[in-house]
Short mmCIF file of C-alpha atoms and ligand atoms in Angstrom, two decimals:
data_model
loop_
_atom_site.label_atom_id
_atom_site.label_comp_id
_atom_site.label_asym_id
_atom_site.label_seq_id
_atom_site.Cartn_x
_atom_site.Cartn_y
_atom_site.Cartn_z
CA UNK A 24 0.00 0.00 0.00
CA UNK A 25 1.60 2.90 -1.29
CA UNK A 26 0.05 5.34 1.44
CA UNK A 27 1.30 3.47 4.21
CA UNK A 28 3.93 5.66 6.06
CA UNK A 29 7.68 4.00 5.65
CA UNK A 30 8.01 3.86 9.39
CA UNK A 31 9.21 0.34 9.43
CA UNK A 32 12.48 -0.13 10.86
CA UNK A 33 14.95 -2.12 8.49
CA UNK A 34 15.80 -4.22 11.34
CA UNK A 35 14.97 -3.11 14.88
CA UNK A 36 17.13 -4.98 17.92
CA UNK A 37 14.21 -3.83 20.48
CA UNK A 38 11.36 -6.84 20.39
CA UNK A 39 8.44 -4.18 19.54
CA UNK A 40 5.49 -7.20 20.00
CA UNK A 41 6.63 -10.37 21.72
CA UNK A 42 4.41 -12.55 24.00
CA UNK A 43 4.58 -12.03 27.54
CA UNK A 44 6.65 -13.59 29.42
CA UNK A 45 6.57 -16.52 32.32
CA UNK A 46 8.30 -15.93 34.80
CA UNK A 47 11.06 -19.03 35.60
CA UNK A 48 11.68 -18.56 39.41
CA UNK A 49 14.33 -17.90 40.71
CA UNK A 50 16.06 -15.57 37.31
CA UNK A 51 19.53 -16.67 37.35
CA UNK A 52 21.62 -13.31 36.17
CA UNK A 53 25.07 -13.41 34.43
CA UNK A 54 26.18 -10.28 36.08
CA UNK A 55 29.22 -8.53 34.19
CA UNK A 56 30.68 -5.25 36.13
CA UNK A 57 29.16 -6.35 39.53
CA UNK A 58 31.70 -3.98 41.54
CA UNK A 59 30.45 -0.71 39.19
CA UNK A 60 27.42 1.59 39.59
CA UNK A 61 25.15 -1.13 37.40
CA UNK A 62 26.60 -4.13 39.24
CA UNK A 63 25.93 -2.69 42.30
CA UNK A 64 22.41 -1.88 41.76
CA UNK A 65 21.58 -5.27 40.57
CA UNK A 66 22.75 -6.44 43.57
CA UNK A 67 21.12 -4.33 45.63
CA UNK A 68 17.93 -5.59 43.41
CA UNK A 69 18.92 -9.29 44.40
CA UNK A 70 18.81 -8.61 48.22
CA UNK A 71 15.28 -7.36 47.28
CA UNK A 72 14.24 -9.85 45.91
CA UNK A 73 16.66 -13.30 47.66
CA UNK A 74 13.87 -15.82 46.45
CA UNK A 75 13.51 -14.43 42.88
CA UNK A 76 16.84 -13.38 41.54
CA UNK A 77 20.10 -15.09 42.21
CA UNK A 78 23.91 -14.42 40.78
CA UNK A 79 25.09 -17.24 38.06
CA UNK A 80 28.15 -15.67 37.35
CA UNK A 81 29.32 -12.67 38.10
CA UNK A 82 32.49 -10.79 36.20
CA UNK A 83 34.51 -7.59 37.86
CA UNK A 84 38.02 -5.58 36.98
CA UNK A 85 40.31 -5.62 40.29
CA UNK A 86 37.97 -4.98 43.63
CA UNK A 87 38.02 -8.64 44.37
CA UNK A 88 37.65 -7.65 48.25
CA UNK A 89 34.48 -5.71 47.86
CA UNK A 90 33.36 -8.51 45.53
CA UNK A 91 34.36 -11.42 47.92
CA UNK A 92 32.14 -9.56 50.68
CA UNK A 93 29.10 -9.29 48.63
CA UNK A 94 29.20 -12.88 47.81
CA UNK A 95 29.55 -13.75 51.43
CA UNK A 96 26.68 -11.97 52.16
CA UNK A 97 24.58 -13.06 49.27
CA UNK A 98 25.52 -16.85 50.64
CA UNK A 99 24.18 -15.80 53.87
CA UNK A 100 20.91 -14.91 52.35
CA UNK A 101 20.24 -17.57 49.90
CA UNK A 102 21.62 -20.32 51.44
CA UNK A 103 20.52 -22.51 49.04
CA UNK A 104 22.04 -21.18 45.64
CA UNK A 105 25.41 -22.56 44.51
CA UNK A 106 28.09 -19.73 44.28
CA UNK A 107 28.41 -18.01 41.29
CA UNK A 108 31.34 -18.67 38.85
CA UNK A 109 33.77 -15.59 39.07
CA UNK A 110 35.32 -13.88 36.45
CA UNK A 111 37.97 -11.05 37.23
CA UNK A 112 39.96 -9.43 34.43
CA UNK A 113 42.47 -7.73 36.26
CA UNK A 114 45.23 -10.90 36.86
CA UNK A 115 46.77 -9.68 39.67
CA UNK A 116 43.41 -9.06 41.23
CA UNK A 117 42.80 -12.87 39.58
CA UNK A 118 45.29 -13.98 41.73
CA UNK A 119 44.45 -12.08 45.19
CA UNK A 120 41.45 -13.35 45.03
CA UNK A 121 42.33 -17.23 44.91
CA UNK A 122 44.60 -16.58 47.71
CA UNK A 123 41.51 -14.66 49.81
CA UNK A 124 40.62 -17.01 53.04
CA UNK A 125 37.44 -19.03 52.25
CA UNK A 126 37.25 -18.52 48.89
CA UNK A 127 35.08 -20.77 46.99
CA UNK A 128 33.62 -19.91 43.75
CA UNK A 129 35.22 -21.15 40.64
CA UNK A 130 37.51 -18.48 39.05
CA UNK A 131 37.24 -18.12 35.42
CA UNK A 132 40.02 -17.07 33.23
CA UNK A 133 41.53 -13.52 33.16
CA UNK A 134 40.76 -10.81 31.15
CA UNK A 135 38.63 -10.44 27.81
CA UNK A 136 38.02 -14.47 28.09
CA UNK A 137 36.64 -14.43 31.50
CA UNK A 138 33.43 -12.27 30.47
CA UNK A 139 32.60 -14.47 27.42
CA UNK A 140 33.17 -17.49 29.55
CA UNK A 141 30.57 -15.78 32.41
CA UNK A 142 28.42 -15.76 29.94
CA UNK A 143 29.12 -18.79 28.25
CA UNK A 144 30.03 -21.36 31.58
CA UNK A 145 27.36 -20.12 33.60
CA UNK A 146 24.15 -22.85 34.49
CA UNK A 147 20.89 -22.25 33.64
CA UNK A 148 21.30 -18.31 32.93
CA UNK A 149 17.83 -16.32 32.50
CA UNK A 150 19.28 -12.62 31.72
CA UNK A 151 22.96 -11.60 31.21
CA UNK A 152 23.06 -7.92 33.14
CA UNK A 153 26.02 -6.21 31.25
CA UNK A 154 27.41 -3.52 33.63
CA UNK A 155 30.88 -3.31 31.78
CA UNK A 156 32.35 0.17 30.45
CA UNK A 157 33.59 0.61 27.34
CA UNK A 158 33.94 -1.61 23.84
CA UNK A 159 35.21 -4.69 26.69
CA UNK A 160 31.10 -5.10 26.63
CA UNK A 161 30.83 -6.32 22.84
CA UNK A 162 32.28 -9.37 23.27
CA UNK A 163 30.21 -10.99 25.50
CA UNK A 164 27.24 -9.30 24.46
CA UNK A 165 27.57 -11.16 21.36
CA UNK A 166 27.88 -14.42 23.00
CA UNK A 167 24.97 -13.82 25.09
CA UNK A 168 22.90 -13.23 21.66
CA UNK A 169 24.69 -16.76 20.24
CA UNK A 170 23.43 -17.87 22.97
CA UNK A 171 19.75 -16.69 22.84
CA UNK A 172 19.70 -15.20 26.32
CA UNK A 173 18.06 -11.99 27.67
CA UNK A 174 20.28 -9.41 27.93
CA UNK A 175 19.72 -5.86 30.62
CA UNK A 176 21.98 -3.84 28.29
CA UNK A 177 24.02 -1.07 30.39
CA UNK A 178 26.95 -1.33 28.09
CA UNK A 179 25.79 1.08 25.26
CA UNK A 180 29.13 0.93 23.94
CA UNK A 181 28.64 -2.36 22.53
CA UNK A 182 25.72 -1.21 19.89
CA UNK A 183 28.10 1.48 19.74
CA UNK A 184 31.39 -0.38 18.59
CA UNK A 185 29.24 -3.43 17.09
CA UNK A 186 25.27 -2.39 16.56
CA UNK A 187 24.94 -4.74 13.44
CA UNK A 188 26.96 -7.43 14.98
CA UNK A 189 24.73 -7.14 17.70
CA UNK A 190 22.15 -7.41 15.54
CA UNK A 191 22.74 -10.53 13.78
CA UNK A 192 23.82 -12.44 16.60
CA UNK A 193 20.54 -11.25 18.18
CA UNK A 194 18.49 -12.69 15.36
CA UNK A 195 21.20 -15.62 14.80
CA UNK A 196 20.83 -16.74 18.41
CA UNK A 197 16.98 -15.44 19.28
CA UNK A 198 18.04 -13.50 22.22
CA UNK A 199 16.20 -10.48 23.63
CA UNK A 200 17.79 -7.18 24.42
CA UNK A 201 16.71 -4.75 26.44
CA UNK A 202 18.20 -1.29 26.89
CA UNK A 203 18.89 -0.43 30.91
CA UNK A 204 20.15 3.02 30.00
CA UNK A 205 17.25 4.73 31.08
CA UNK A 206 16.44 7.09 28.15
CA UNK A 207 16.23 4.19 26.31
CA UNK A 208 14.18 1.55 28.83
CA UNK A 209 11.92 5.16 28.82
CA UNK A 210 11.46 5.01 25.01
CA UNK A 211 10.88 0.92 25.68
CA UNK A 212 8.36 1.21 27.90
CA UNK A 213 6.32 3.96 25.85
CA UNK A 214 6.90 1.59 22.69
CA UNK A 215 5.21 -1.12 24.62
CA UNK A 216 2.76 -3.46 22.79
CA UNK A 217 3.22 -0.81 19.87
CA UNK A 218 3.65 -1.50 16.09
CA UNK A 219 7.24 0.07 14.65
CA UNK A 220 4.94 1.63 12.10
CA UNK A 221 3.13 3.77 14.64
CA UNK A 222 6.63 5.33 15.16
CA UNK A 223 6.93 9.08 13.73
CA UNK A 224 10.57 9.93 15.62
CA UNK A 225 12.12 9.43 19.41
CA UNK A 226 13.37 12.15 21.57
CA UNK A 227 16.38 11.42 24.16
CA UNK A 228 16.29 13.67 26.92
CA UNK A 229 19.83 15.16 28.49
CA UNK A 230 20.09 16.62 31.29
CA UNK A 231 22.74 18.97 30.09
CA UNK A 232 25.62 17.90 32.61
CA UNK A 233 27.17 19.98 34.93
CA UNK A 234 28.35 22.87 32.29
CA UNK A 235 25.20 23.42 30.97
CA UNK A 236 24.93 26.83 31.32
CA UNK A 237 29.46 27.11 31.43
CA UNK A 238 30.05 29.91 28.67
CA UNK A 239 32.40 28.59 26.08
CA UNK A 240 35.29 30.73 27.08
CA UNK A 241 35.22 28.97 30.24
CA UNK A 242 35.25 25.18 29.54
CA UNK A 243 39.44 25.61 29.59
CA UNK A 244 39.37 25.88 32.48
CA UNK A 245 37.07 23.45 34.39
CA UNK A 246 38.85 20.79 37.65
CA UNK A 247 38.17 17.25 37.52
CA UNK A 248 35.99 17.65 40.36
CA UNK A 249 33.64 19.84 38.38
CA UNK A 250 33.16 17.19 35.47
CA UNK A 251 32.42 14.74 38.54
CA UNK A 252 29.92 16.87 39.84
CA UNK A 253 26.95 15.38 37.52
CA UNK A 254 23.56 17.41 38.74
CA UNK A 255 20.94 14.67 38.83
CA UNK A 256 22.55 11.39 38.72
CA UNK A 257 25.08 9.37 40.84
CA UNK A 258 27.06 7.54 38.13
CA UNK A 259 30.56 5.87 37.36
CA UNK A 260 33.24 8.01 36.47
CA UNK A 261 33.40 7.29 32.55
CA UNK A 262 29.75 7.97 32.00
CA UNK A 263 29.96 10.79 34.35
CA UNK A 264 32.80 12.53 32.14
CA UNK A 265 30.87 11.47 28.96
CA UNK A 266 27.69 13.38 30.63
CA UNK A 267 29.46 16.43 30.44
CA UNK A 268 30.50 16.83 27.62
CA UNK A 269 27.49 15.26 25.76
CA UNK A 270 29.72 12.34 24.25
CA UNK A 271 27.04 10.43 26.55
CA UNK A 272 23.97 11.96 24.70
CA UNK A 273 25.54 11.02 21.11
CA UNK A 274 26.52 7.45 21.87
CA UNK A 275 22.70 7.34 23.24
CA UNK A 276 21.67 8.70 19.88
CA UNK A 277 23.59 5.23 18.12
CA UNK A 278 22.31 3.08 20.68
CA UNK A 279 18.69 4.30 19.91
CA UNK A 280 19.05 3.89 16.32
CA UNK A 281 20.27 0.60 16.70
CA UNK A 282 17.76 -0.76 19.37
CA UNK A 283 14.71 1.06 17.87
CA UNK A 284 15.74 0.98 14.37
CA UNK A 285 14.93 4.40 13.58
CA UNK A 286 17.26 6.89 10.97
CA UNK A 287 19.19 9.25 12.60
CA UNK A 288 17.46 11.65 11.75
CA UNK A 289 14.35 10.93 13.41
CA UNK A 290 16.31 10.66 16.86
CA UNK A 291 16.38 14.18 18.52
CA UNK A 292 18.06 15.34 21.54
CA UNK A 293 16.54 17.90 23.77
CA UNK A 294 18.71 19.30 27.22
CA UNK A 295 16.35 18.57 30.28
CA UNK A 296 17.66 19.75 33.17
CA UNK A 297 15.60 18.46 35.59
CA UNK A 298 16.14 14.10 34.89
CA UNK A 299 12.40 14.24 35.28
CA UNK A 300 11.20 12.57 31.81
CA UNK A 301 13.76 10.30 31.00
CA UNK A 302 12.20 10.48 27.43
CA UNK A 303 9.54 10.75 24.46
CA UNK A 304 8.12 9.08 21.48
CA UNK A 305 6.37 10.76 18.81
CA UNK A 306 3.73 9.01 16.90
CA UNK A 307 2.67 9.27 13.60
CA UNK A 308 -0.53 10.82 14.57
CA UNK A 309 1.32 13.40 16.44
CA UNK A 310 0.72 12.08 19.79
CA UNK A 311 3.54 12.30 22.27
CA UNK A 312 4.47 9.87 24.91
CA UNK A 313 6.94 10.07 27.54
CA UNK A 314 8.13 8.17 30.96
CA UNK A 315 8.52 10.71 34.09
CA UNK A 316 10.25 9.49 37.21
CA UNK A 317 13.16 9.71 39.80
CA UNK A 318 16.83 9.62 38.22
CA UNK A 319 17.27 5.86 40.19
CA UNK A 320 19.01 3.29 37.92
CA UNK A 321 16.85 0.59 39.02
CA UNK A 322 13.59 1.26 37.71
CA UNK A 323 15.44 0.75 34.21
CA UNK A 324 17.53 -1.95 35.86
CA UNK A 325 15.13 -4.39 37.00
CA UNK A 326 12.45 -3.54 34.26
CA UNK A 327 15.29 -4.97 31.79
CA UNK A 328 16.24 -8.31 34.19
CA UNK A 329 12.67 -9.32 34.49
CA UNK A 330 11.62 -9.11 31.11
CA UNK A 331 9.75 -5.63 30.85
CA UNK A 332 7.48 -6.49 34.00
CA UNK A 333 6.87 -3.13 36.68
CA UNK A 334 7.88 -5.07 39.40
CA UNK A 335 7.51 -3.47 43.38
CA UNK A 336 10.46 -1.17 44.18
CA UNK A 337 10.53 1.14 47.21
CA UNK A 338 12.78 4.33 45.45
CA UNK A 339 11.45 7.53 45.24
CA UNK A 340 8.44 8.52 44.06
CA UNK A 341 8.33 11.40 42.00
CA UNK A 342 5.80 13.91 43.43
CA UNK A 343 4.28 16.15 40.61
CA UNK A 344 3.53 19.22 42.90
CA UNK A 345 7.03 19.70 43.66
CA UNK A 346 8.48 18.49 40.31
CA UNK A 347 8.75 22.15 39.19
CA UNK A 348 8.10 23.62 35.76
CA UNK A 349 9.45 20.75 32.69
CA UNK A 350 12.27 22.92 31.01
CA UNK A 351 13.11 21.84 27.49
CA UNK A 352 16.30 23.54 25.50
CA UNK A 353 17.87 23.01 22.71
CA UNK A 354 21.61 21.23 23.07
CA UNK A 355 24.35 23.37 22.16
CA UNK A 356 26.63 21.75 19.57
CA UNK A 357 29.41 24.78 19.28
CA UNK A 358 30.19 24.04 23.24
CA UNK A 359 29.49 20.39 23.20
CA UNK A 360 30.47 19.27 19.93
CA UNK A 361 30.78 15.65 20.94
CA UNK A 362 27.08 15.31 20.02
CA UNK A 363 27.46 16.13 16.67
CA UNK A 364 30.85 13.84 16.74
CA UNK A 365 28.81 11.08 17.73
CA UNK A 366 26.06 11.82 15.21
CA UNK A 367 28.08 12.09 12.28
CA UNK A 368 30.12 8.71 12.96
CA UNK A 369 26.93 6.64 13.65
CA UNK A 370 25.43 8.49 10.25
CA UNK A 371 29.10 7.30 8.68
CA UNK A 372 28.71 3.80 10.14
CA UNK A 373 31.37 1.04 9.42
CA UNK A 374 34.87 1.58 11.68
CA UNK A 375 33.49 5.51 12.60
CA UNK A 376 31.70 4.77 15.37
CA UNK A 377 34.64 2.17 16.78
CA UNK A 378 36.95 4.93 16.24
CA UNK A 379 34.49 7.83 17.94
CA UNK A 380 34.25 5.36 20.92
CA UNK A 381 37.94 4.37 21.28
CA UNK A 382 39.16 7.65 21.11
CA UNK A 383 36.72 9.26 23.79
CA UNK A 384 37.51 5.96 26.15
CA UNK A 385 41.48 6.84 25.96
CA UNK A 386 40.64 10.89 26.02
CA UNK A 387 38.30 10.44 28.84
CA UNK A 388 41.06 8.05 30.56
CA UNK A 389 43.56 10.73 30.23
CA UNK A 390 41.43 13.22 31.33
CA UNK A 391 40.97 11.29 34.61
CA UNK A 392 44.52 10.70 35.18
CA UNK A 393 44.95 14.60 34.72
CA UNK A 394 46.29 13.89 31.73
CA UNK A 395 44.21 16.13 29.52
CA UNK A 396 42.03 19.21 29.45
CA UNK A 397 38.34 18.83 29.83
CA UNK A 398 38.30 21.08 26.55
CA UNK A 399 40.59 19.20 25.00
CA UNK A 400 38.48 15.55 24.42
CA UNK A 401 36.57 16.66 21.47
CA UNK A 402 39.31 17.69 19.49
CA UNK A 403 41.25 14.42 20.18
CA UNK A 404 38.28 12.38 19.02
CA UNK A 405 37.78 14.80 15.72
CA UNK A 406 41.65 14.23 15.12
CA UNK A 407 40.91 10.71 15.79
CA UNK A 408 38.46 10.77 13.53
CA UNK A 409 40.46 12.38 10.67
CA UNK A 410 43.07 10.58 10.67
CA UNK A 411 42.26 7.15 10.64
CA UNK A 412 40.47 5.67 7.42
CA UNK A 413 36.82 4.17 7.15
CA UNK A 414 36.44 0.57 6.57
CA UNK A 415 33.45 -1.96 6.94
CA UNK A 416 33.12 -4.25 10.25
CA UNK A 417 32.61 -7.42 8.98
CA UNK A 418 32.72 -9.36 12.37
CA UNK A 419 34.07 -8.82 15.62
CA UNK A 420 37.82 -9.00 14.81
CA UNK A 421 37.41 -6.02 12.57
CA UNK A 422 36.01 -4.39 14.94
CA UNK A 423 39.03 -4.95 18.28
CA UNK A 424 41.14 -4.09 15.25
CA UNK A 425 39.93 -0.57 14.60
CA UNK A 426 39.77 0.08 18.18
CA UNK A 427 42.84 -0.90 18.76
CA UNK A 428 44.33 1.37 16.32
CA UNK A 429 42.16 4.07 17.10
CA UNK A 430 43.24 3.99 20.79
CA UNK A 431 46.67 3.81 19.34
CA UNK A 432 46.46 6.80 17.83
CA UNK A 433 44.43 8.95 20.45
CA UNK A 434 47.36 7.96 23.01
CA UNK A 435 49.19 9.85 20.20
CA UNK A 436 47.01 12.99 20.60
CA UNK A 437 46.95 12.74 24.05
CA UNK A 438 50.29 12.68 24.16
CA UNK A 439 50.60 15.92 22.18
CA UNK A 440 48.49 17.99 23.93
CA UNK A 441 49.80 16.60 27.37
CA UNK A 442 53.36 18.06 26.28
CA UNK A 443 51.84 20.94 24.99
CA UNK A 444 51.69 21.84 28.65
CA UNK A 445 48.66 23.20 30.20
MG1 MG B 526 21.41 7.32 29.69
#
C-alpha cells in the first residue's frame, strides 16, 4: 500500500510485539561489572528480591575484596544457591582473590576471556546484566545473543562499537535485548505493545551535565571535580565525564538507532535539566508519549532483568507538585560538539563509530589521570576521527582491530596535547 507511512524499521534490535513472558523462578543473572554503579544496583535488586533473583556468574576488573564480601553476604541470604562462577579481568586481582581465606567460587580465566566465559560457563542463565564500560562489553554481548539469552543492556558501547553485529547475533541466536540506559528503557516502555509503524521519531532527553549553562570561554578551564559533579545522577566516572561533555547523549543517539531501528534523523536530543522525563516518542498521529520518574538506575535496571514487567520497588516517588516547571532547550553543539561527533560517525557507520568510541575511552582516561584538558576531548576524538580511514566491520575481529588502532592513535594525541603543557 503505497500510502502506508515508511516507518518500518529495516531491522529493529528492540522486540516491539513479543508474547509475555513466564516468569522461571528464581532468574539466574550473568552479572558482568558487579563492583560498578550497574553491578551494584543489581545487587542491591537481588537482596530485594533473595527468592527471585540469584547471581550465576558474576564478572569484575580488580575490587576482588568488595566482591568477595558481597558474595559472602549473598551466601548468607540464599543459602541454598550454589556460588556463582567468578570472572575477574584484572590478573593480579585474579590472583588475590584465589589466595583470599574461604574462597570458593570457581575463578574463570583472566581478562577479555573471563566475560565471554561468564556468559558462556554459567548454568541455567535467564538474563545476562552487562554492567561493563567501554567496547570490553561487545564481546560478550555477542555471546549472550549466540546464545539466545536476555540481555539488561548497560553497556551502550557495545551497539556502539558493534550495533549490526549485535544485531545478527541477536536474530542468529533469538536473544532479547533490552536497553537499561534509562532514556532508552523510557522510550521501551512507551513503545510497549506498539507497532514500529506507529513510530513518527524518538526524543532522548539530556540533562545537560554539569556545564550546561558554562560559557564557552570557560570550559578551559574546568577541575576534575567539576566534570564529577553530575547534577541529577550518581554515576561511574566514565559515563559521568561522557555526561558532560554530551559524548554520553551522542553514543545514546547510536544506541537508539540501533535498538529502535529508527534513521538518525528521526532521533532528537533535547537538554532537560531536571532528569524528570527520561524520554519521548512521537507518533505518527502526532501524539507524544513520555516516561517521568526519579533519576534511580533501578527502575530501568530491573524492568530490563525481568523481562519488561513493573515489578515493586521502594525508590522515590516522583511527586508532581514539587516536580517544578518541565524545562526543554535546545543542546548546544558549538560548546558540546561531541554530540554532533557522535552523530556524524553513527550516520558514517562502518569503523566511525569504533573509532568515535575508542578515542573518547582513551581521552576520557587521560582526562581522569589529569592527563588532559576537559576542553581538549573533542578535538582528540575529531583528530581521531580524521586521521584514521573508514572501513566496513565485517565481524568482531574487525572491529578490536579498529579500536585498537584508534586507541593507538588517540594515546598519540593525548600525548601531544599533554606536552603541549597546560
Ligand atoms: Mg542514559
Amino acid at each position: 500500500m503505497d500510502d502506508e507511512p515508511q516507518t518500518t524499521p529495516a531491522a529493529a534490535l528492540y522486540p516491539f510485539r513479543r508474547p509475555r513472558l513466564t516468569l522461571s523462578s528464581p532468574l539466574r543473572l550473568v552479572l558482568l561489572g558487579a563492583t560498578g554503579s550497574i553491578g551494584r544496583q543489581t545487587i542491591d535488586l537481588v537482596r530485594r528480591h533473595p527468592e527471585r533473583l540469584e547471581l550465576a556468574a558474576v564478572s569484575c576488573h580488580g575490587r576482588v575484596e568488595e566482591l568477595a564480601a558481597v558474595l559472602a553476604e549473598l551466601a548468607a541470604a540464599q543459602p541454598w544457591a550454589p556460588p556463582p562462577l567468578v570472572a575477574i579481568c584484572d590478573e593480579n586481582a585474579r590472583e588475590r582473590a584465589a589466595r583470599l581465606p574461604g574462597w570458593g567460587p570457581r575463578l574463570l580465566a583472566a581478562g577479555p576471556a573471563g566475560l565471554v566465559e561468564a556468559v558462556t560457563e554459567a548454568r541455567a542463565p535467564s538474563c545476562v546484566v552487562n554492567g561493563l564500560v567501554g567496547a570490553a562489553g561487545l564481546a560478550p554481548t555477542l555471546a549472550a545473543a549466540e546464545l539466545g539469552l536476555r540481555i539488561a543492556l548497560a553497556n551502550k558501547e557495545a551497539l556502539v562499537v558493534g550495533g549490526q553485529l549485535v544485531a545478527a547475533a541477536v536474530a542468529r541466536g533469538g536473544a532479547e535485548l533490552l536497553p537499561v540506559d534509562s532514556e532508552h528503557a523510557a522510550i521501551a516502555q512507551c513503545l510497549s505493545g506498539r507497532d514500529p509503524g506507529e513510530v513518527a521519531r524518538l526524543v532522548l532527553t539530556a540533562s545537560g551535565g554539569p556545564f550546561r549553562t558554562t560559557p564557552a570561554a570557560d570550559l578551559g578551564r574546568v577541575t576534575l571535580e567539576q566534570v564529577l559533579a553530575h547534577p541529577t545522577w550518581r554515576m561511574g566516572p566514565k559515563i559521568t565525564v561522557d555526561s558532560a561533555t554530551l559524548m554520553n547523549k551522542g553514543l545514546e543517539v547510536i544506541e537508539a538507532h540501533h535498538l529502535f531501528g529508527l534513521p538518525y534523523e528521526r532521533i532528537d536530543v533535547v537538554v532537560h535539566p531536571g532528569s524528570i522525563v527520561h524520554s519521548l516518542v512521537e507518533f505518527v498521529d502526532g501524539a507524544l508519549l513520555a516516561q517521568l520518574g526519579t533519576p534511580d538506575m533501578r527502575v530501568p535496571l530491573q524492568y530490563a532483568i525481568v523481562g519488561e514487567i513493573h515489578w515493586p520497588l521502594d525508590g522515590g516517588r516522583l511527586d508532581l507538585l514539587r516536580a517544578g516547571p518541565l524545562v526543554f532547550e535546545a543542546p548546544d553543539i558549538a560548546r558540546f560538539p561531541c554530540l554532533h561527533l557522535a552523530r556524524q560517525a553513527g550516520q558514517a557507520g562502518g569503523t566511525a563509530p569504533v573509532v568515535l568510541n575508542a578515542a573518547n575511552e582513551v581521552a576520557v582516561a587521560a582526562l581522569l589521570a589529569g592527563r588532559l584538558r576537559f576542553a581538549d576531548i573533542p578535538g582528540v576524538i575529531a583528530d581521531t576521527l580524521a586521521r584514521l580511514p573508514r572501513g566496513p566491520v565485517p565481524d568482531l575481529a574487525a572491529a578490536l582491530d579498529a579500536d585498537a588502532r584508534a586507541r593507538t592513535e588517540a594515546a598519540v594525541l593525548v600525548d601531544a596535547r599533554d606536552a603541549g603543557g597546560h
